[in-house]
Amino acid sequence: MKPKNFAPAFLLVLVCCANTYAQTRSAGIGIRGSYWNMNRDGTLLRLENSYDHQFVDLAGGGAWLNFLSRTSASWLMEFSLGGLAKTVERVSYRDREDTHVLAVVPVLVGMRYHLLSPRNSGALRPYFAFGAGPYWVADILVENYYDRDKARVESELFAGGYLGGGLDFMICNWFGLNFDVRRHFVGFDTHNEHSGYEYGLGLQFMWGNYRPERRERRERCCH
């Protein structure tokens, strides 16, 4: 960036950050990446080599899209759509390679409760979260031969839920970073092989102005 263009950009950032806490936003969207540590395996990476085959086990990584809608000064409704892929096993033989992949697609509806007042002047906003919804799990085995491929897919749908907490670090009133930890209960069972802790990091974009005094006036008029 040229020096003559730096000053206007810097002033724009100052104006944005100076207005960071002047408004409580009413809606938002978030994108996040995560690592899901399932009960079935707690290792991040496992490699095994022998005379006739190679074994690789990779941990699960996922991506999420979150939609937020404020229901009160401290509560937000959250709709989450996620996708996780985990290479459970990859084995190379002399004549073929077998790849065993686990895919999980959760569709969750939940709530966030911010622990601090929305009028708080700090950039850090911790919250508690919970929700529930369906978890679609697909078990995929692909056998790669020299002259052909063979695939087998088995899927199952579970009901489940999650509990967790997180922290929003608001850089401006419309943009921030998000860190969170969730404990997923697939099948509402802590011992389910797909249950476990998930660790996420993402970006959050907010818009709209939440005006509780208008909502209160509408509720009084309705009654």
XYZ file of N, CA and C in Angstrom:
669
model
N 0.845 -1.192 0.000
C 0.000 0.000 0.000
C 0.878 1.239 0.000
N 0.549 2.234 -0.876
C 1.319 3.454 -0.941
C 1.093 4.291 0.315
N 2.121 5.084 0.757
C 1.963 5.891 1.974
C 0.778 6.837 1.926
N 0.490 7.413 0.730
C -0.615 8.373 0.660
C -1.975 7.692 0.840
N -2.027 6.371 0.594
C -3.276 5.642 0.781
C -3.397 5.025 2.166
N -2.304 5.035 2.924
C -2.314 4.397 4.227
C -3.135 5.188 5.237
N -3.030 6.508 5.206
C -3.729 7.342 6.188
C -5.235 7.190 6.111
N -5.870 7.268 4.901
C -7.334 7.061 4.859
C -7.754 5.685 5.355
N -6.971 4.658 4.990
C -7.309 3.312 5.449
C -7.202 3.204 6.963
N -6.162 3.815 7.531
C -5.977 3.781 8.981
C -7.107 4.509 9.694
N -7.549 5.666 9.135
C -8.668 6.405 9.736
C -9.959 5.595 9.670
N -10.145 4.849 8.564
C -11.335 4.020 8.439
C -11.367 2.943 9.509
N -10.212 2.316 9.776
C -10.123 1.300 10.823
C -10.414 1.907 12.181
N -9.886 3.123 12.442
C -10.131 3.785 13.722
C -11.605 4.085 13.913
N -12.271 4.569 12.853
C -13.703 4.863 12.958
C -14.489 3.593 13.237
N -14.109 2.508 12.527
C -14.793 1.223 12.718
C -14.644 0.740 14.142
N -13.411 0.758 14.672
C -13.162 0.236 16.007
C -13.678 1.167 17.090
N -13.741 2.453 16.801
C -14.296 3.391 17.777
C -15.775 3.164 17.971
N -16.440 2.633 16.930
C -17.871 2.364 17.001
C -18.169 0.912 17.327
N -17.138 0.170 17.765
C -17.284 -1.265 17.970
C -18.412 -1.608 18.924
N -18.551 -0.892 20.003
C -19.493 -1.281 21.055
C -20.669 -0.315 21.143
N -20.874 0.477 20.078
C -21.982 1.415 20.102
C -23.309 0.719 19.802
N -23.267 -0.443 19.170
C -24.475 -1.133 18.766
C -24.407 -2.607 19.150
N -25.574 -3.181 19.402
C -25.693 -4.620 19.584
C -26.285 -5.193 18.312
N -25.524 -6.042 17.644
C -25.948 -6.568 16.359
C -27.035 -7.625 16.534
N -27.950 -7.693 15.538
C -29.117 -8.566 15.667
C -28.972 -9.902 14.937
N -28.022 -10.011 14.003
C -27.870 -11.247 13.238
C -26.430 -11.381 12.781
N -26.072 -12.589 12.359
C -24.699 -12.800 11.915
C -24.521 -14.133 11.226
N -23.338 -14.304 10.668
C -22.953 -15.543 10.021
C -21.508 -15.831 10.388
N -21.182 -17.102 10.597
C -19.828 -17.484 10.978
C -19.340 -18.656 10.151
N -18.044 -18.676 9.887
C -17.390 -19.818 9.245
C -16.275 -20.270 10.170
N -16.119 -21.576 10.320
C -15.127 -22.069 11.257
C -14.582 -23.416 10.804
N -13.341 -23.660 11.151
C -12.745 -24.969 10.982
C -12.601 -25.633 12.330
N -12.576 -26.965 12.360
C -12.547 -27.633 13.659
C -11.824 -28.968 13.574
N -11.414 -29.423 14.741
C -10.885 -30.777 14.909
C -11.796 -31.514 15.872
N -12.282 -32.685 15.457
C -13.231 -33.472 16.249
C -12.513 -34.717 16.740
N -12.324 -34.795 18.033
C -11.629 -35.929 18.646
C -12.666 -36.948 19.112
N -12.971 -37.916 18.252
C -14.007 -38.896 18.564
C -13.515 -39.953 19.540
N -14.476 -40.651 20.146
C -14.137 -41.720 21.080
C -13.391 -42.865 20.407
N -13.618 -43.029 19.114
C -13.069 -44.202 18.436
C -11.552 -44.135 18.312
N -10.976 -42.922 18.352
C -9.527 -42.811 18.214
C -9.098 -41.431 18.678
N -8.141 -41.366 19.593
C -7.686 -40.089 20.104
C -6.382 -39.621 19.523
N -5.865 -40.258 18.475
C -4.577 -39.871 17.918
C -4.759 -38.884 16.771
N -3.819 -37.935 16.626
C -3.845 -36.989 15.531
C -3.297 -37.604 14.248
N -2.251 -38.408 14.373
C -1.638 -39.023 13.198
C -0.912 -40.284 13.629
N -1.150 -41.370 12.889
C -0.485 -42.633 13.203
C 0.020 -43.260 11.918
N 1.279 -43.615 11.896
C 1.907 -44.229 10.727
C 2.504 -45.566 11.116
N 2.305 -46.549 10.248
C 2.907 -47.862 10.451
C 3.437 -48.365 9.114
N 4.628 -48.873 9.103
C 5.230 -49.431 7.890
C 5.716 -50.849 8.171
N 5.474 -51.720 7.214
C 5.993 -53.073 7.304
C 6.482 -53.495 5.919
N 6.819 -54.741 5.793
C 7.432 -55.214 4.547
C 6.502 -55.079 3.348
N 5.211 -55.406 3.530
C 4.315 -55.450 2.380
C 3.192 -54.426 2.402
N 3.085 -53.593 3.441
C 2.020 -52.600 3.427
C 2.384 -51.391 4.289
N 1.651 -50.299 4.032
C 1.815 -49.066 4.789
C 0.462 -48.661 5.342
N 0.443 -48.252 6.614
C -0.800 -47.892 7.290
C -0.714 -46.421 7.715
N -1.762 -45.642 7.369
C -1.826 -44.226 7.728
C -3.179 -43.957 8.369
N -3.167 -43.292 9.511
C -4.403 -42.939 10.209
C -4.366 -41.439 10.494
N -5.299 -40.690 9.883
C -5.354 -39.243 10.037
C -6.549 -38.842 10.890
N -6.358 -37.810 11.703
C -7.433 -37.315 12.557
C -8.478 -36.579 11.725
N -9.649 -36.361 12.330
C -10.758 -35.746 11.618
C -10.713 -34.234 11.654
N -10.939 -33.611 10.518
C -11.061 -32.169 10.415
C -12.371 -31.815 9.754
N -12.920 -30.674 10.094
C -14.216 -30.307 9.549
C -14.355 -28.826 9.300
N -15.444 -28.447 8.644
C -15.780 -27.057 8.361
C -17.252 -26.838 8.706
N -17.561 -25.638 9.173
C -18.912 -25.318 9.631
C -19.357 -23.985 9.069
N -20.686 -23.863 8.907
C -21.335 -22.605 8.574
C -22.406 -22.361 9.624
N -22.315 -21.216 10.312
C -23.218 -20.903 11.416
C -24.028 -19.648 11.098
N -25.332 -19.692 11.390
C -26.197 -18.527 11.262
C -26.696 -18.139 12.653
N -26.633 -16.842 12.975
C -26.990 -16.352 14.295
C -28.140 -15.361 14.202
N -29.059 -15.423 15.149
C -30.159 -14.477 15.235
C -30.417 -14.153 16.701
N -30.354 -12.882 17.043
C -30.503 -12.485 18.450
C -31.964 -12.534 18.858
N -32.231 -13.174 20.010
C -33.583 -13.239 20.554
C -33.766 -12.326 21.762
N -32.671 -11.929 22.397
C -32.704 -10.974 23.506
C -31.322 -10.354 23.617
N -31.119 -9.519 24.607
C -29.836 -8.843 24.751
C -28.692 -9.823 24.986
N -28.967 -10.959 25.639
C -27.909 -11.908 25.981
C -28.003 -13.237 25.239
N -29.144 -13.511 24.576
C -29.345 -14.806 23.927
C -29.326 -14.667 22.409
N -28.686 -15.637 21.754
C -28.713 -15.754 20.303
C -29.093 -17.173 19.906
N -29.968 -17.288 18.909
C -30.264 -18.599 18.327
C -29.215 -18.905 17.274
N -28.776 -20.162 17.235
C -27.700 -20.552 16.333
C -28.120 -21.767 15.501
N -27.982 -21.660 14.180
C -28.190 -22.786 13.274
C -26.835 -23.157 12.681
N -26.435 -24.420 12.844
C -25.101 -24.861 12.430
C -25.200 -26.012 11.445
N -24.473 -25.894 10.332
C -24.357 -26.951 9.337
C -22.879 -27.286 9.200
N -22.540 -28.538 9.485
C -21.136 -28.924 9.493
C -20.846 -30.111 8.606
N -19.586 -30.304 8.339
C -19.129 -31.456 7.583
C -17.758 -31.881 8.072
N -17.614 -33.149 8.445
C -16.359 -33.669 8.977
C -15.936 -34.879 8.166
N -14.646 -34.963 7.867
C -14.098 -36.127 7.179
C -12.897 -36.640 7.957
N -12.870 -37.931 8.178
C -11.790 -38.553 8.944
C -11.310 -39.795 8.208
N -10.030 -39.827 7.896
C -9.431 -41.026 7.322
C -9.130 -42.000 8.451
N -10.008 -42.967 8.608
C -9.842 -43.929 9.686
C -8.676 -44.868 9.393
N -8.540 -45.221 8.122
C -7.504 -46.184 7.784
C -7.143 -46.070 6.306
N -5.856 -46.095 6.020
C -5.382 -46.174 4.644
C -4.256 -47.203 4.599
N -4.489 -48.286 3.912
C -3.539 -49.399 3.883
C -3.106 -49.646 2.442
N -1.822 -49.650 2.209
C -1.266 -49.914 0.872
C -0.674 -51.309 0.842
N -1.185 -52.148 -0.081
C -0.661 -53.484 -0.311
C 0.099 -53.505 -1.646
N 0.596 -54.674 -1.999
C 1.329 -54.779 -3.258
C 0.422 -54.597 -4.469
N -0.823 -55.073 -4.377
C -1.709 -55.048 -5.530
C -2.863 -54.069 -5.413
N -3.031 -53.382 -4.263
C -4.149 -52.463 -4.125
C -3.903 -51.517 -2.943
N -4.789 -50.523 -2.845
C -4.785 -49.604 -1.704
C -6.209 -49.468 -1.199
N -6.404 -49.688 0.107
C -7.721 -49.564 0.726
C -7.770 -48.274 1.539
N -8.827 -47.495 1.336
C -9.026 -46.255 2.084
C -10.371 -46.319 2.789
N -10.332 -46.176 4.089
C -11.540 -46.203 4.922
C -11.764 -44.798 5.460
N -12.857 -44.150 5.028
C -13.152 -42.769 5.383
C -14.469 -42.713 6.147
N -14.484 -41.884 7.192
C -15.696 -41.643 7.963
C -16.125 -40.193 7.736
N -17.374 -39.987 7.340
C -17.917 -38.643 7.123
C -19.090 -38.419 8.068
N -19.117 -37.242 8.706
C -20.193 -36.878 9.625
C -20.740 -35.513 9.208
N -22.060 -35.422 9.050
C -22.711 -34.160 8.680
C -23.752 -33.833 9.747
N -23.454 -32.924 10.690
C -24.444 -32.516 11.684
C -25.259 -31.318 11.180
N -26.539 -31.296 11.516
C -27.431 -30.160 11.263
C -28.055 -29.809 12.603
N -27.578 -28.732 13.233
C -27.880 -28.472 14.631
C -28.543 -27.111 14.829
N -29.463 -27.062 15.768
C -30.094 -25.809 16.193
C -29.822 -25.649 17.683
N -29.313 -24.477 18.072
C -28.957 -24.284 19.475
C -29.088 -22.841 19.906
N -28.603 -22.589 21.116
C -28.663 -21.256 21.707
C -27.303 -20.897 22.286
N -26.991 -19.617 22.222
C -25.806 -19.064 22.884
C -26.239 -18.064 23.949
N -25.633 -18.152 25.111
C -25.903 -17.184 26.177
C -24.604 -16.456 26.509
N -24.559 -15.168 26.245
C -23.371 -14.369 26.545
C -23.347 -14.024 28.032
N -22.206 -14.306 28.643
C -22.089 -14.174 30.092
C -21.953 -12.732 30.542
N -21.497 -11.841 29.667
C -21.326 -10.437 30.015
C -22.441 -9.603 29.400
N -22.679 -8.431 29.950
C -23.709 -7.539 29.441
C -23.371 -7.109 28.020
N -24.359 -6.985 27.138
C -24.080 -6.508 25.782
C -23.523 -5.094 25.759
N -23.687 -4.342 26.846
C -23.111 -3.001 26.929
C -21.667 -3.025 27.426
N -21.146 -4.227 27.637
C -19.759 -4.351 28.072
C -18.827 -3.710 27.042
N -17.853 -2.927 27.521
C -16.969 -2.177 26.625
C -15.758 -2.984 26.178
N -15.629 -4.238 26.622
C -14.484 -5.046 26.240
C -14.690 -5.757 24.918
N -13.576 -6.150 24.306
C -13.645 -6.867 23.024
C -13.908 -8.355 23.212
N -13.649 -8.898 24.400
C -13.829 -10.322 24.659
C -15.238 -10.593 25.178
N -15.925 -11.556 24.548
C -17.303 -11.864 24.913
C -17.474 -13.375 25.077
N -17.306 -13.893 26.282
C -17.473 -15.333 26.512
C -18.945 -15.728 26.502
N -19.214 -16.983 26.135
C -20.589 -17.444 26.097
C -20.650 -18.940 26.380
N -21.846 -19.381 26.759
C -22.179 -20.783 26.957
C -23.143 -21.184 25.852
N -23.020 -22.413 25.319
C -23.847 -22.828 24.189
C -24.352 -24.251 24.372
N -25.512 -24.529 23.787
C -26.072 -25.886 23.772
C -26.999 -26.005 22.572
N -27.242 -27.239 22.135
C -28.126 -27.450 21.005
C -28.314 -28.922 20.707
N -29.092 -29.214 19.667
C -29.395 -30.594 19.303
C -29.784 -30.647 17.841
N -29.807 -31.882 17.300
C -30.207 -32.076 15.917
C -29.727 -33.421 15.397
N -29.939 -33.696 14.114
C -29.517 -34.966 13.524
C -28.040 -34.958 13.140
N -27.395 -36.116 13.279
C -26.025 -36.351 12.841
C -26.066 -37.478 11.811
N -25.736 -37.151 10.564
C -25.689 -38.168 9.520
C -24.260 -38.685 9.412
N -24.083 -39.992 9.563
C -22.761 -40.616 9.583
C -22.668 -41.589 8.414
N -21.610 -41.430 7.606
C -21.380 -42.318 6.462
C -20.032 -42.996 6.623
N -20.033 -44.321 6.488
C -18.818 -45.131 6.560
C -18.484 -45.578 5.141
N -17.352 -45.118 4.609
C -17.011 -45.332 3.200
C -15.714 -46.123 3.104
N -15.735 -47.202 2.343
C -14.544 -48.007 2.082
C -14.311 -48.043 0.574
N -13.129 -47.594 0.152
C -12.765 -47.588 -1.267
C -11.569 -48.507 -1.456
N -11.715 -49.491 -2.350
C -10.631 -50.407 -2.685
C -10.123 -50.065 -4.085
N -8.889 -49.629 -4.161
C -8.285 -49.224 -5.425
C -7.354 -50.327 -5.923
N -7.779 -51.009 -7.004
C -6.943 -51.999 -7.670
C -6.291 -51.348 -8.894
N -5.380 -52.040 -9.514
C -4.715 -51.494 -10.687
C -5.680 -51.298 -11.847
N -6.664 -52.171 -11.974
C -7.560 -52.126 -13.129
C -8.990 -51.724 -12.788
N -9.320 -51.538 -11.508
C -10.689 -51.179 -11.158
C -10.733 -50.613 -9.735
N -11.848 -49.931 -9.444
C -12.110 -49.401 -8.108
C -13.424 -49.978 -7.596
N -13.476 -50.170 -6.292
C -14.681 -50.707 -5.667
C -14.966 -49.890 -4.416
N -16.199 -49.429 -4.284
C -16.581 -48.589 -3.149
C -17.785 -49.180 -2.426
N -17.766 -49.033 -1.127
C -18.883 -49.478 -0.289
C -19.234 -48.358 0.678
N -20.522 -48.004 0.755
C -20.977 -46.908 1.614
C -22.090 -47.415 2.521
N -21.913 -47.211 3.821
C -22.945 -47.518 4.811
C -23.212 -46.242 5.602
N -24.479 -45.878 5.744
C -24.826 -44.641 6.433
C -25.857 -44.898 7.526
N -25.875 -43.998 8.477
C -26.795 -44.102 9.608
C -27.091 -42.705 10.122
N -28.314 -42.505 10.590
C -28.742 -41.210 11.104
C -28.962 -41.311 12.610
N -28.306 -40.414 13.357
C -28.430 -40.375 14.812
C -29.036 -39.035 15.229
N -29.836 -39.056 16.290
C -30.188 -37.820 16.984
C -29.102 -37.557 18.021
N -28.863 -36.313 18.322
C -27.814 -36.002 19.286
C -27.856 -34.558 19.722
N -26.886 -34.183 20.504
C -26.825 -32.816 21.011
C -25.411 -32.446 21.392
N -25.244 -31.210 21.830
C -23.922 -30.740 22.236
C -24.041 -29.719 23.362
N -22.994 -29.628 24.155
C -22.802 -28.603 25.175
C -21.428 -28.008 24.961
N -21.283 -26.738 25.253
C -19.967 -26.146 25.074
C -19.926 -24.691 25.466
N -18.846 -24.073 25.107
C -18.650 -22.664 25.386
C -17.632 -22.099 24.426
N -17.589 -20.774 24.378
C -16.666 -20.153 23.453
C -16.362 -18.728 23.834
N -15.634 -18.082 22.948
C -15.195 -16.713 23.178
C -15.179 -15.985 21.839
N -15.905 -14.875 21.778
C -15.854 -13.984 20.618
C -14.861 -12.867 20.912
N -13.931 -12.644 20.006
C -13.011 -11.524 20.103
C -13.383 -10.553 18.984
N -14.132 -9.496 19.349
C -14.680 -8.571 18.372
C -13.650 -7.502 18.020
N -13.244 -7.515 16.762
C -12.305 -6.510 16.270
C -13.050 -5.235 15.907
N -14.200 -5.372 15.289
C -15.127 -4.275 15.021
C -16.522 -4.743 15.415
N -17.498 -3.829 15.385
C -18.838 -4.233 15.801
C -19.494 -5.190 14.805
N -18.897 -5.366 13.621
C -19.462 -6.267 12.624
C -18.560 -7.458 12.306
N -17.366 -7.515 12.911
C -16.416 -8.566 12.564
C -15.620 -8.984 13.797
N -15.395 -10.302 13.922
C -14.610 -10.792 15.049
C -14.105 -12.200 14.818
N -13.278 -12.660 15.745
C -12.773 -14.024 15.749
C -13.559 -14.843 16.771
N -13.676 -16.127 16.512
C -14.426 -17.002 17.409
C -13.589 -18.228 17.759
N -13.529 -18.546 19.063
C -12.882 -19.757 19.561
C -13.908 -20.510 20.393
N -14.017 -21.822 20.198
C -14.996 -22.552 21.002
C -14.604 -24.019 21.163
N -15.252 -24.641 22.150
C -15.100 -26.067 22.431
C -16.499 -26.640 22.631
N -16.785 -27.749 21.959
C -18.083 -28.408 22.101
C -17.878 -29.874 22.463
N -18.786 -30.375 23.269
C -18.823 -31.808 23.567
C -20.051 -32.373 22.890
N -19.842 -33.197 21.863
C -20.951 -33.774 21.107
C -21.373 -35.111 21.715
N -22.686 -35.303 21.788
C -23.280 -36.537 22.293
C -24.100 -37.158 21.161
N -23.448 -37.902 20.289
C -24.123 -38.532 19.159
C -24.964 -39.692 19.690
N -26.231 -39.710 19.324
C -27.149 -40.691 19.896
C -27.457 -40.405 21.348
N -27.131 -39.186 21.811
C -27.259 -38.802 23.218
C -26.555 -39.814 24.125
N -25.405 -40.296 23.652
C -24.648 -41.325 24.366
C -23.185 -40.895 24.420
N -22.661 -40.718 25.622
C -21.261 -40.297 25.756
C -20.294 -41.378 25.288
N -20.758 -42.632 25.246
C -19.882 -43.742 24.857
C -20.006 -44.092 23.374
N -20.855 -43.387 22.639
C -20.951 -43.628 21.201
C -19.595 -43.364 20.553
N -19.194 -44.193 19.601
C -17.865 -44.069 19.010
C -17.676 -42.775 18.236
N -18.784 -42.082 17.884
C -18.680 -40.820 17.166
C -18.754 -39.610 18.101
N -19.087 -39.804 19.353
C -19.135 -38.707 20.313
C -17.724 -38.250 20.649
N -17.624 -37.042 21.185
C -16.311 -36.556 21.579
C -16.244 -35.041 21.596
N -15.052 -34.529 21.897
C -14.822 -33.093 21.962
C -14.444 -32.551 20.598
N -14.926 -31.343 20.323
C -14.596 -30.654 19.084
C -14.025 -29.278 19.420
N -12.938 -28.910 18.748
C -12.253 -27.634 18.995
C -12.308 -26.808 17.719
N -12.853 -25.579 17.814
C -13.078 -24.786 16.617
C -12.444 -23.415 16.667
N -12.168 -22.898 15.482
C -11.610 -21.558 15.305
C -12.206 -20.995 14.020
N -12.726 -19.754 14.083
C -13.357 -19.219 12.889
C -13.503 -17.714 12.899
N -14.240 -17.230 11.895
C -14.534 -15.814 11.708
C -16.028 -15.598 11.862
N -16.405 -14.396 12.305
C -17.803 -14.090 12.546
C -18.119 -12.696 12.005
N -19.205 -12.598 11.219
C -19.635 -11.340 10.633
C -21.045 -11.030 11.149
N -21.249 -9.812 11.648
C -22.520 -9.427 12.247
C -23.106 -8.232 11.502
N -24.447 -8.119 11.549
C -25.108 -6.968 10.945
C -26.428 -6.720 11.663
N -27.065 -5.603 11.317
C -28.342 -5.245 11.934
C -28.158 -4.588 13.287
N -29.159 -3.863 13.726
C -29.136 -3.192 15.031
C -30.262 -3.747 15.898
N -29.894 -4.316 17.026
C -30.894 -4.849 17.947
C -31.351 -3.725 18.876
N -32.644 -3.437 18.867
C -33.208 -2.360 19.676
C -34.254 -2.955 20.609
N -33.851 -3.306 21.842
C -34.802 -3.962 22.758
C -35.976 -3.075 23.126
N -35.813 -1.736 23.092
C -36.923 -0.870 23.468
C -38.064 -0.966 22.458
N -37.741 -1.173 21.159
C -38.788 -1.346 20.161
C -39.536 -2.649 20.371
N -38.788 -3.713 20.693
C -39.430 -5.006 20.937
C -40.364 -4.917 22.141
N -39.924 -4.222 23.189
C -40.763 -4.086 24.380
C -42.046 -3.317 24.064
N -41.922 -2.263 23.215
C -43.109 -1.503 22.856
C -44.083 -2.350 22.058
N -43.566 -3.190 21.124
C -44.436 -4.056 20.342
C -45.148 -5.065 21.233
N -44.412 -5.620 22.221
C -45.037 -6.591 23.111
C -46.123 -5.942 23.952
N -45.910 -4.689 24.407
C -46.927 -4.013 25.205
C -48.173 -3.717 24.353
N -47.946 -3.350 23.078
C -49.078 -3.059 22.185
C -49.907 -4.331 21.922
N -49.198 -5.454 21.771
C -49.901 -6.706 21.497
C -50.756 -7.144 22.676
N -50.294 -6.821 23.893
C -51.052 -7.224 25.076
C -52.075 -6.148 25.452
